Short mmCIF file of C-alpha atoms in Angstrom, two decimals:
data_model
loop_
_atom_site.label_atom_id
_atom_site.label_comp_id
_atom_site.label_asym_id
_atom_site.label_seq_id
_atom_site.Cartn_x
_atom_site.Cartn_y
_atom_site.Cartn_z
CA MET A 1 0.00 0.00 0.00
CA ARG A 2 1.21 3.52 -0.83
CA ARG A 3 0.64 6.34 1.63
CA VAL A 4 0.02 10.04 1.01
CA VAL A 5 0.51 12.23 4.09
CA LEU A 6 -1.11 15.68 4.18
CA LEU A 7 0.17 18.13 6.80
CA GLY A 8 -2.29 20.75 8.09
CA GLY A 9 -6.05 21.08 8.05
CA GLY A 10 -6.48 24.12 5.81
CA TYR A 11 -7.38 24.83 2.21
CA VAL A 12 -4.34 23.13 0.68
CA THR A 13 -4.97 19.85 2.48
CA LEU A 14 -8.72 19.89 1.84
CA HIS A 15 -8.42 20.52 -1.89
CA ALA A 16 -5.43 18.23 -2.41
CA TYR A 17 -7.51 15.53 -0.72
CA GLY A 18 -10.45 16.21 -3.04
CA ALA A 19 -8.28 15.93 -6.14
CA LEU A 20 -6.71 12.70 -4.87
CA VAL A 21 -10.08 11.10 -4.17
CA ARG A 22 -11.41 12.02 -7.60
CA ARG A 23 -8.38 10.55 -9.38
CA LEU A 24 -7.55 7.56 -7.18
CA ARG A 25 -11.05 6.42 -6.24
CA GLY A 26 -10.48 2.84 -7.35
CA ALA A 27 -7.07 2.54 -5.67
CA LEU A 28 -8.49 3.93 -2.43
CA ARG A 29 -11.41 1.52 -2.53
CA ARG A 30 -9.10 -1.45 -3.10
CA GLY A 31 -6.78 -0.38 -0.26
CA GLU A 32 -3.82 0.25 -2.57
CA VAL A 33 -3.50 3.89 -1.45
CA GLU A 34 -4.00 5.46 1.98
CA ILE A 35 -4.46 9.16 2.72
CA VAL A 36 -3.37 10.33 6.19
CA VAL A 37 -4.02 13.86 7.48
CA LEU A 38 -1.92 15.24 10.35
CA SER A 39 -3.37 18.42 11.85
CA ALA A 40 -3.02 20.35 15.09
CA ASP A 41 -6.68 21.34 14.74
CA THR A 42 -9.64 18.98 14.62
CA VAL A 43 -11.65 21.18 12.26
CA HIS A 44 -11.24 22.92 8.94
CA ASN A 45 -11.69 26.65 9.57
CA PHE A 46 -13.33 28.26 6.55
CA HIS A 47 -11.88 31.78 6.73
CA GLY A 48 -13.92 33.16 3.85
CA PHE A 49 -16.76 34.07 6.20
CA THR A 50 -14.68 35.07 9.23
CA GLY A 51 -15.93 38.67 8.94
CA GLU A 52 -19.53 37.49 9.04
CA VAL A 53 -18.83 35.34 12.11
CA VAL A 54 -17.14 38.23 13.90
CA ALA A 55 -20.02 40.56 13.01
CA GLY A 56 -22.55 38.08 14.39
CA LEU A 57 -24.11 37.29 11.01
CA LEU A 58 -23.09 33.63 10.96
CA PRO A 59 -22.60 31.11 13.79
CA ILE A 60 -19.02 29.99 14.16
CA ALA A 61 -20.05 26.32 13.99
CA LEU A 62 -21.19 26.79 10.40
CA THR A 63 -17.65 27.71 9.30
CA GLN A 64 -15.87 24.98 11.26
CA THR A 65 -16.13 21.53 9.70
CA PRO A 66 -14.66 18.51 11.52
CA LEU A 67 -11.81 17.15 9.43
CA THR A 68 -13.30 13.68 9.62
CA GLU A 69 -16.48 15.06 8.02
CA ALA A 70 -14.66 17.10 5.37
CA MET A 71 -12.30 14.25 4.40
CA PRO A 72 -14.13 10.97 5.13
CA ARG A 73 -11.81 8.81 3.01
CA ALA A 74 -8.72 9.90 4.97
CA ARG A 75 -7.28 8.71 8.27
CA VAL A 76 -7.21 11.92 10.34
CA LEU A 77 -4.71 12.20 13.20
CA HIS A 78 -4.97 15.08 15.67
CA ALA A 79 -1.27 15.74 16.17
CA ARG A 80 1.58 18.21 15.87
CA VAL A 81 4.42 17.43 13.49
CA THR A 82 7.76 17.42 15.31
CA LYS A 83 10.08 16.46 12.45
CA VAL A 84 10.13 15.49 8.80
CA ASP A 85 12.91 13.09 7.77
CA LEU A 86 13.37 13.56 4.03
CA VAL A 87 15.98 10.79 3.78
CA ALA A 88 14.02 8.11 5.61
CA ARG A 89 10.74 9.51 4.20
CA ARG A 90 9.07 9.59 7.60
CA VAL A 91 7.02 12.15 9.52
CA HIS A 92 7.42 12.28 13.31
CA PHE A 93 4.53 13.69 15.35
CA SER A 94 3.15 14.12 18.85
CA GLY A 95 -0.48 13.08 19.18
CA VAL A 96 -3.05 12.30 21.82
CA ASP A 97 -1.45 8.88 22.38
CA GLY A 98 2.10 10.21 22.58
CA ASP A 99 4.93 10.41 20.07
CA ASP A 100 4.86 8.35 16.90
CA ASP A 101 5.94 8.42 13.28
CA LEU A 102 4.83 7.09 9.90
CA SER A 103 6.30 6.66 6.47
CA TYR A 104 5.14 8.40 3.31
CA ASP A 105 5.33 7.85 -0.42
CA ALA A 106 4.11 11.40 -1.08
CA LEU A 107 4.06 14.33 1.34
CA VAL A 108 2.04 17.55 1.08
CA VAL A 109 3.06 20.49 3.29
CA GLY A 110 0.05 22.72 3.90
CA THR A 111 0.94 24.00 7.35
CA GLY A 112 0.28 27.65 6.49
CA GLY A 113 1.69 30.65 8.29
CA ARG A 114 1.36 32.68 11.47
CA GLU A 115 1.46 36.41 12.21
CA PRO A 116 4.90 37.38 13.58
CA LEU A 117 3.70 38.50 17.03
CA ASP A 118 7.20 38.27 18.46
CA ALA A 119 8.20 41.27 16.33
CA VAL A 120 6.37 43.56 18.81
CA ASP A 121 7.48 43.73 22.42
CA GLY A 122 4.88 42.05 24.63
CA LEU A 123 2.47 41.10 21.84
CA ALA A 124 3.25 37.38 21.82
CA GLY A 125 0.93 35.72 24.31
CA ARG A 126 -1.37 38.77 24.39
CA GLY A 127 -2.24 39.44 20.77
CA LEU A 128 -4.76 37.33 18.90
CA THR A 129 -4.55 36.02 15.36
CA LEU A 130 -7.14 34.08 13.40
CA ARG A 131 -4.89 31.33 12.07
CA GLY A 132 -4.29 29.01 15.01
CA PRO A 133 -6.61 26.42 16.58
CA GLY A 134 -9.28 28.13 18.67
CA ASP A 135 -8.20 31.69 17.76
CA LEU A 136 -11.55 32.80 16.33
CA ALA A 137 -13.49 31.36 19.27
CA GLU A 138 -11.22 33.23 21.68
CA LEU A 139 -11.76 36.50 19.83
CA LEU A 140 -15.53 36.06 20.00
CA GLN A 141 -15.29 35.35 23.72
CA ARG A 142 -13.25 38.49 24.32
CA VAL A 143 -15.58 40.80 22.41
CA ARG A 144 -18.46 39.63 24.60
CA VAL A 145 -16.69 41.06 27.63
CA VAL A 146 -14.67 43.77 25.91
CA ASP A 147 -12.91 46.36 28.10
CA GLY A 148 -11.72 49.34 26.11
CA PRO A 149 -11.33 49.44 22.34
CA VAL A 150 -10.44 46.45 20.21
CA VAL A 151 -7.17 47.23 18.40
CA VAL A 152 -6.69 45.74 14.93
CA VAL A 153 -3.07 45.82 13.75
CA GLY A 154 -2.70 45.86 9.98
CA GLY A 155 -4.70 47.80 7.41
CA GLY A 156 -4.68 45.47 4.45
CA LEU A 157 -7.95 44.18 3.03
CA ALA A 158 -8.28 41.50 5.72
CA GLY A 159 -7.62 43.98 8.53
CA VAL A 160 -10.09 46.50 7.13
CA GLU A 161 -12.80 43.86 6.75
CA LEU A 162 -12.27 42.57 10.29
CA ALA A 163 -12.22 46.07 11.77
CA ALA A 164 -15.56 46.72 10.08
CA ALA A 165 -16.97 43.43 11.36
CA LEU A 166 -15.83 44.19 14.91
CA ALA A 167 -17.43 47.64 14.71
CA ALA A 168 -20.78 45.87 14.37
CA ARG A 169 -20.22 44.19 17.77
CA VAL A 170 -18.23 46.57 19.97
CA PRO A 171 -18.45 50.34 20.50
CA ASP A 172 -14.80 51.23 19.85
CA VAL A 173 -12.45 49.79 17.24
CA VAL A 174 -8.99 51.21 16.51
CA LEU A 175 -7.26 50.21 13.27
CA VAL A 176 -3.49 50.75 13.26
CA GLN A 177 -1.76 50.84 9.88
CA SER A 178 1.95 51.49 9.40
CA ALA A 179 1.50 52.79 5.83
CA ASP A 180 0.09 56.23 5.20
CA ARG A 181 -3.29 54.80 4.13
CA VAL A 182 -5.29 51.61 4.46
CA VAL A 183 -5.38 48.96 1.71
CA PRO A 184 -2.33 50.47 -0.06
CA ALA A 185 -2.11 47.65 -2.63
CA LEU A 186 -5.75 48.19 -3.56
CA HIS A 187 -5.10 51.93 -3.91
CA ASP A 188 -2.53 51.16 -6.59
CA GLU A 189 -4.77 48.75 -8.51
CA GLN A 190 -8.33 49.92 -7.82
CA PRO A 191 -8.42 53.41 -6.25
CA ARG A 192 -12.23 53.54 -6.44
CA LEU A 193 -12.54 50.37 -4.35
CA ALA A 194 -9.90 51.62 -1.90
CA ALA A 195 -11.87 54.84 -1.44
CA ARG A 196 -15.01 52.79 -0.74
CA CYS A 197 -13.14 50.80 1.94
CA THR A 198 -12.09 54.04 3.62
CA ALA A 199 -15.65 55.40 3.43
CA GLU A 200 -17.05 52.24 5.02
CA LEU A 201 -14.65 52.53 7.95
CA VAL A 202 -15.78 56.13 8.45
CA ARG A 203 -19.43 55.09 8.29
CA LEU A 204 -18.87 52.43 10.93
CA GLY A 205 -16.97 54.76 13.25
CA VAL A 206 -13.65 52.92 13.16
CA ASP A 207 -10.77 55.03 14.55
CA VAL A 208 -8.18 54.69 11.77
CA ARG A 209 -4.60 55.59 12.65
CA THR A 210 -2.20 55.52 9.71
CA GLY A 211 1.54 56.07 9.58
CA VAL A 212 2.08 54.55 13.02
CA ARG A 213 3.11 51.18 14.38
CA VAL A 214 2.38 49.23 17.54
CA MET A 215 5.65 49.34 19.45
CA ALA A 216 4.71 47.50 22.66
CA ALA A 217 1.81 45.77 24.37
CA ASP A 218 1.02 44.91 27.96
CA ASP A 219 -2.01 43.47 29.74
CA GLY A 220 -4.01 46.67 29.51
CA SER A 221 -2.77 48.78 26.59
CA VAL A 222 -0.71 49.15 23.44
CA THR A 223 1.84 51.87 22.80
CA LEU A 224 2.10 53.34 19.32
CA SER A 225 5.15 54.78 17.58
CA ASP A 226 3.79 58.34 17.89
CA GLY A 227 3.85 57.97 21.69
CA SER A 228 0.09 57.56 22.14
CA VAL A 229 -1.26 54.80 24.36
CA VAL A 230 -4.51 52.94 23.62
CA ARG A 231 -6.12 51.20 26.58
CA THR A 232 -7.24 47.74 25.55
CA HIS A 233 -7.24 44.09 26.50
CA THR A 234 -7.93 42.86 22.96
CA VAL A 235 -5.41 43.16 20.12
CA LEU A 236 -5.97 41.39 16.81
CA ALA A 237 -2.98 41.06 14.46
CA THR A 238 -3.61 40.92 10.70
CA THR A 239 -0.11 41.93 9.66
CA GLY A 240 0.61 39.12 7.22
CA GLN A 241 2.36 35.92 8.10
CA ARG A 242 5.57 34.00 8.24
CA ALA A 243 5.50 30.40 7.09
CA VAL A 244 5.53 27.72 9.78
CA VAL A 245 8.96 26.06 9.58
CA LEU A 246 8.96 22.35 10.34
CA PRO A 247 12.14 20.69 11.65
CA GLY A 248 13.66 18.67 8.86
CA LEU A 249 12.43 21.04 6.17
CA ASP A 250 14.42 24.03 7.43
CA ARG A 251 17.22 23.55 4.89
CA LEU A 252 14.99 23.60 1.85
CA PRO A 253 15.07 26.76 -0.31
CA ARG A 254 12.91 29.55 1.13
CA ASP A 255 12.06 33.14 0.23
CA ASP A 256 12.55 36.16 2.49
CA ARG A 257 9.23 35.42 4.26
CA GLY A 258 10.28 31.89 5.13
CA ARG A 259 8.06 30.23 2.51
CA LEU A 260 9.19 27.08 0.74
CA VAL A 261 10.13 27.85 -2.86
CA THR A 262 8.26 25.54 -5.20
CA THR A 263 8.89 24.43 -8.76
CA ARG A 264 6.28 25.14 -11.41
CA GLU A 265 4.82 21.72 -10.51
CA LEU A 266 4.67 22.77 -6.82
CA LEU A 267 7.43 20.43 -5.68
CA VAL A 268 9.84 21.50 -2.91
CA ALA A 269 11.81 18.22 -2.67
CA PRO A 270 11.52 14.77 -4.23
CA ASP A 271 7.95 13.53 -3.59
CA VAL A 272 7.23 16.56 -1.39
CA TRP A 273 4.77 19.25 -2.52
CA SER A 274 3.64 22.50 -0.92
CA ALA A 275 1.22 25.37 -1.51
CA GLY A 276 -0.74 28.03 0.34
CA ASP A 277 0.78 30.28 3.00
CA ALA A 278 3.62 27.79 3.56
CA ALA A 279 4.89 28.12 0.01
CA SER A 280 6.20 30.67 -2.46
CA VAL A 281 4.33 29.78 -5.65
CA ALA A 282 5.24 31.61 -8.87
CA HIS A 283 2.47 33.18 -10.92
CA PRO A 284 2.32 31.40 -14.31
CA ARG A 285 2.71 34.67 -16.24
CA SER A 286 4.61 37.16 -14.11
CA GLY A 287 6.80 34.71 -12.23
CA LEU A 288 6.20 36.72 -9.05
CA PRO A 289 4.91 34.97 -5.90
CA VAL A 290 1.13 34.70 -5.90
CA THR A 291 -0.89 36.39 -3.16
CA ALA A 292 -1.26 34.54 0.13
CA ASN A 293 -5.02 34.14 0.26
CA ALA A 294 -7.69 31.45 0.23
CA LEU A 295 -8.30 31.35 -3.52
CA TRP A 296 -4.66 30.76 -4.43
CA ALA A 297 -4.38 28.09 -1.70
CA ILE A 298 -7.51 26.35 -3.00
CA LYS A 299 -6.38 26.30 -6.61
CA ALA A 300 -2.76 25.36 -5.83
CA GLY A 301 -3.94 22.69 -3.39
CA ASP A 302 -6.07 21.15 -6.12
CA GLN A 303 -3.07 21.11 -8.49
CA VAL A 304 -0.93 19.49 -5.79
CA GLY A 305 -3.50 16.71 -5.42
CA ARG A 306 -3.57 16.18 -9.18
CA ASN A 307 0.23 16.00 -9.33
CA VAL A 308 0.47 13.59 -6.41
CA ALA A 309 -2.04 11.32 -8.12
CA ARG A 310 -0.01 11.50 -11.32
CA ALA A 311 3.21 10.69 -9.44
CA LEU A 312 1.63 7.64 -7.80
CA THR A 313 0.61 6.35 -11.23
CA GLY A 314 4.06 6.94 -12.75
CA ARG A 315 3.28 10.11 -14.69
CA PRO A 316 5.08 13.49 -14.51
CA GLY A 317 3.43 16.41 -12.78
CA ARG A 318 1.87 19.32 -14.61
CA ARG A 319 2.57 23.01 -14.13
CA PHE A 320 0.36 25.21 -12.01
CA ARG A 321 -1.44 27.41 -14.55
CA TYR A 322 -4.15 29.24 -12.61
CA LEU A 323 -4.07 32.98 -13.40
CA GLY A 324 -6.21 34.42 -10.62
CA LEU A 325 -9.70 35.84 -10.23
CA GLY A 326 -9.55 38.92 -8.00
CA GLN A 327 -10.34 39.88 -4.42
CA ALA A 328 -13.31 41.00 -2.38
CA ALA A 329 -14.37 42.22 1.05
CA SER A 330 -17.65 42.68 2.89
CA PHE A 331 -18.77 45.52 5.17
CA GLY A 332 -22.16 44.10 6.08
CA VAL A 333 -25.10 42.60 4.21
CA GLY A 334 -25.39 44.24 0.80
CA ARG A 335 -22.23 46.30 1.27
CA GLY A 336 -19.13 45.00 -0.43
CA VAL A 337 -16.23 45.68 -2.76
CA ALA A 338 -14.80 43.30 -5.32
CA ASP A 339 -12.13 43.30 -7.99
CA LEU A 340 -13.22 40.70 -10.57
CA TYR A 341 -10.67 40.20 -13.35
CA GLY A 342 -9.74 43.87 -12.98
CA PHE A 343 -13.33 45.17 -12.98
CA PRO A 344 -14.36 47.08 -9.82
CA LEU A 345 -17.70 46.15 -8.25
CA THR A 346 -19.41 47.62 -5.19
CA GLY A 347 -22.61 47.31 -3.17
CA TRP A 348 -25.04 44.43 -3.57
CA VAL A 349 -23.40 43.10 -6.73
CA ALA A 350 -20.02 42.76 -5.04
CA TRP A 351 -21.57 41.32 -1.88
CA VAL A 352 -23.64 38.67 -3.67
CA MET A 353 -20.72 37.68 -5.89
CA ARG A 354 -18.45 37.25 -2.87
CA VAL A 355 -21.01 35.18 -0.93
CA GLY A 356 -21.65 32.98 -3.96
CA PHE A 357 -17.96 32.37 -4.49
CA PHE A 358 -17.28 31.36 -0.91
CA VAL A 359 -20.40 29.19 -0.72
CA ARG A 360 -19.07 27.34 -3.77
CA PHE A 361 -15.86 26.39 -1.93
CA MET A 362 -17.23 25.46 1.49
CA PRO A 363 -16.17 21.94 2.55
CA THR A 364 -19.66 20.40 2.59
CA ARG A 365 -22.86 21.12 0.68
CA SER A 366 -24.96 20.74 3.84
CA ARG A 367 -23.20 23.72 5.40
CA ALA A 368 -22.99 25.74 2.20
CA VAL A 369 -26.72 25.75 1.51
CA ARG A 370 -27.43 27.19 4.96
CA VAL A 371 -25.22 30.27 4.57
CA PRO A 372 -27.36 32.61 2.39
CA GLY A 373 -30.52 32.07 4.46
CA GLU A 374 -28.63 32.45 7.73
CA LEU A 375 -27.07 35.71 6.56
CA LEU A 376 -30.38 37.24 5.54
CA ARG A 377 -32.23 35.97 8.62
CA ARG A 378 -29.71 37.43 11.03
CA ALA A 379 -29.48 40.64 9.05
CA ARG A 380 -33.27 41.10 9.31
CA ALA A 381 -33.19 40.34 13.03
CA ALA A 382 -30.55 43.03 13.53
CA GLN A 383 -32.65 45.69 11.81
CA PRO A 384 -34.54 48.07 14.12
CA PRO A 385 -38.34 47.69 13.93
CA ALA A 386 -40.06 49.99 11.44
CA ARG A 387 -41.86 52.95 12.94
CA LEU A 388 -45.53 53.31 12.13
CA ALA A 389 -46.69 56.72 10.95
CA VAL A 390 -49.70 57.98 12.89
CA THR A 391 -52.06 60.42 11.16
CA ARG A 392 -54.46 62.63 12.99
#
């Protein structure tokens, strides 16, 4: 029997698994191939609707699918990888039953990245991210008992969307951006959409502070580079990520953000593939690294699965050829921005397009079909009752 080991429980693993099952269905049924998933989390966190969860428009359970439900043909092990031995072709891990290891014929590294909290004095251990196991649940718990403003560090599209979502739940949100304006990349590509993002933050009352950095954090405040102090017990970092470096893979070629450099076929070593936030994947046309977001992880993960299946059947891998679609953000029901193949969209059109796209890629159909109705139901419930006009 040949074994494929998938590391991580995110988009890369989920979509590599899907491609493997579609192409190796017979071999899996006959027991000739085994798929093993090693993940520190027990669920797949669908980050596409994180803003809606934070804003109270979707229940968190709807966006968290148990890995055993999302990948029923795989053997799922709740464990942390402690070492990868490329020579012996074995993965060592620490699980609920202690330390163990297993061999692989093909290995997929989809361990993602983490915000570099240690770059700010005192932020590690105090700041929240949304990438680790239980992070989103902890943020929701904190905003229920919030003391002082919630500080969001990072003014890219993800930070702006989350600041807007938080503003729907808590009275004071401070967005700290080191550049001189929010969503700077969007300003360069789609200035109209960038202006709409800024207008939405104003509408929602978010306190936007640009041109400053968070220099230090303690249990009750953060200190900014302009000397101001913001009293808070809740800091959310959306500053981008560094790839998780696994022992045994640390000598493989990496870029300046610590991401594994892949070939055009998404290989990083013999019989080892990677994609998503853990990898530096070259755009098929420009040759520049693709953006670290869900769509690129989904599409590259699917190509990884296809190439693993080809390798197991003695065929060469194919190049990653996906060219991209665009980006989008939501600021509440019916309020959105989207860049679709270079065309700017706003309002209901952008919002509906974004919801439809993410529903398409949710791990299970049973969860996906519930999202539109849940969004509209909760949005109606949040609306103030209409006032009746009284005539005399």
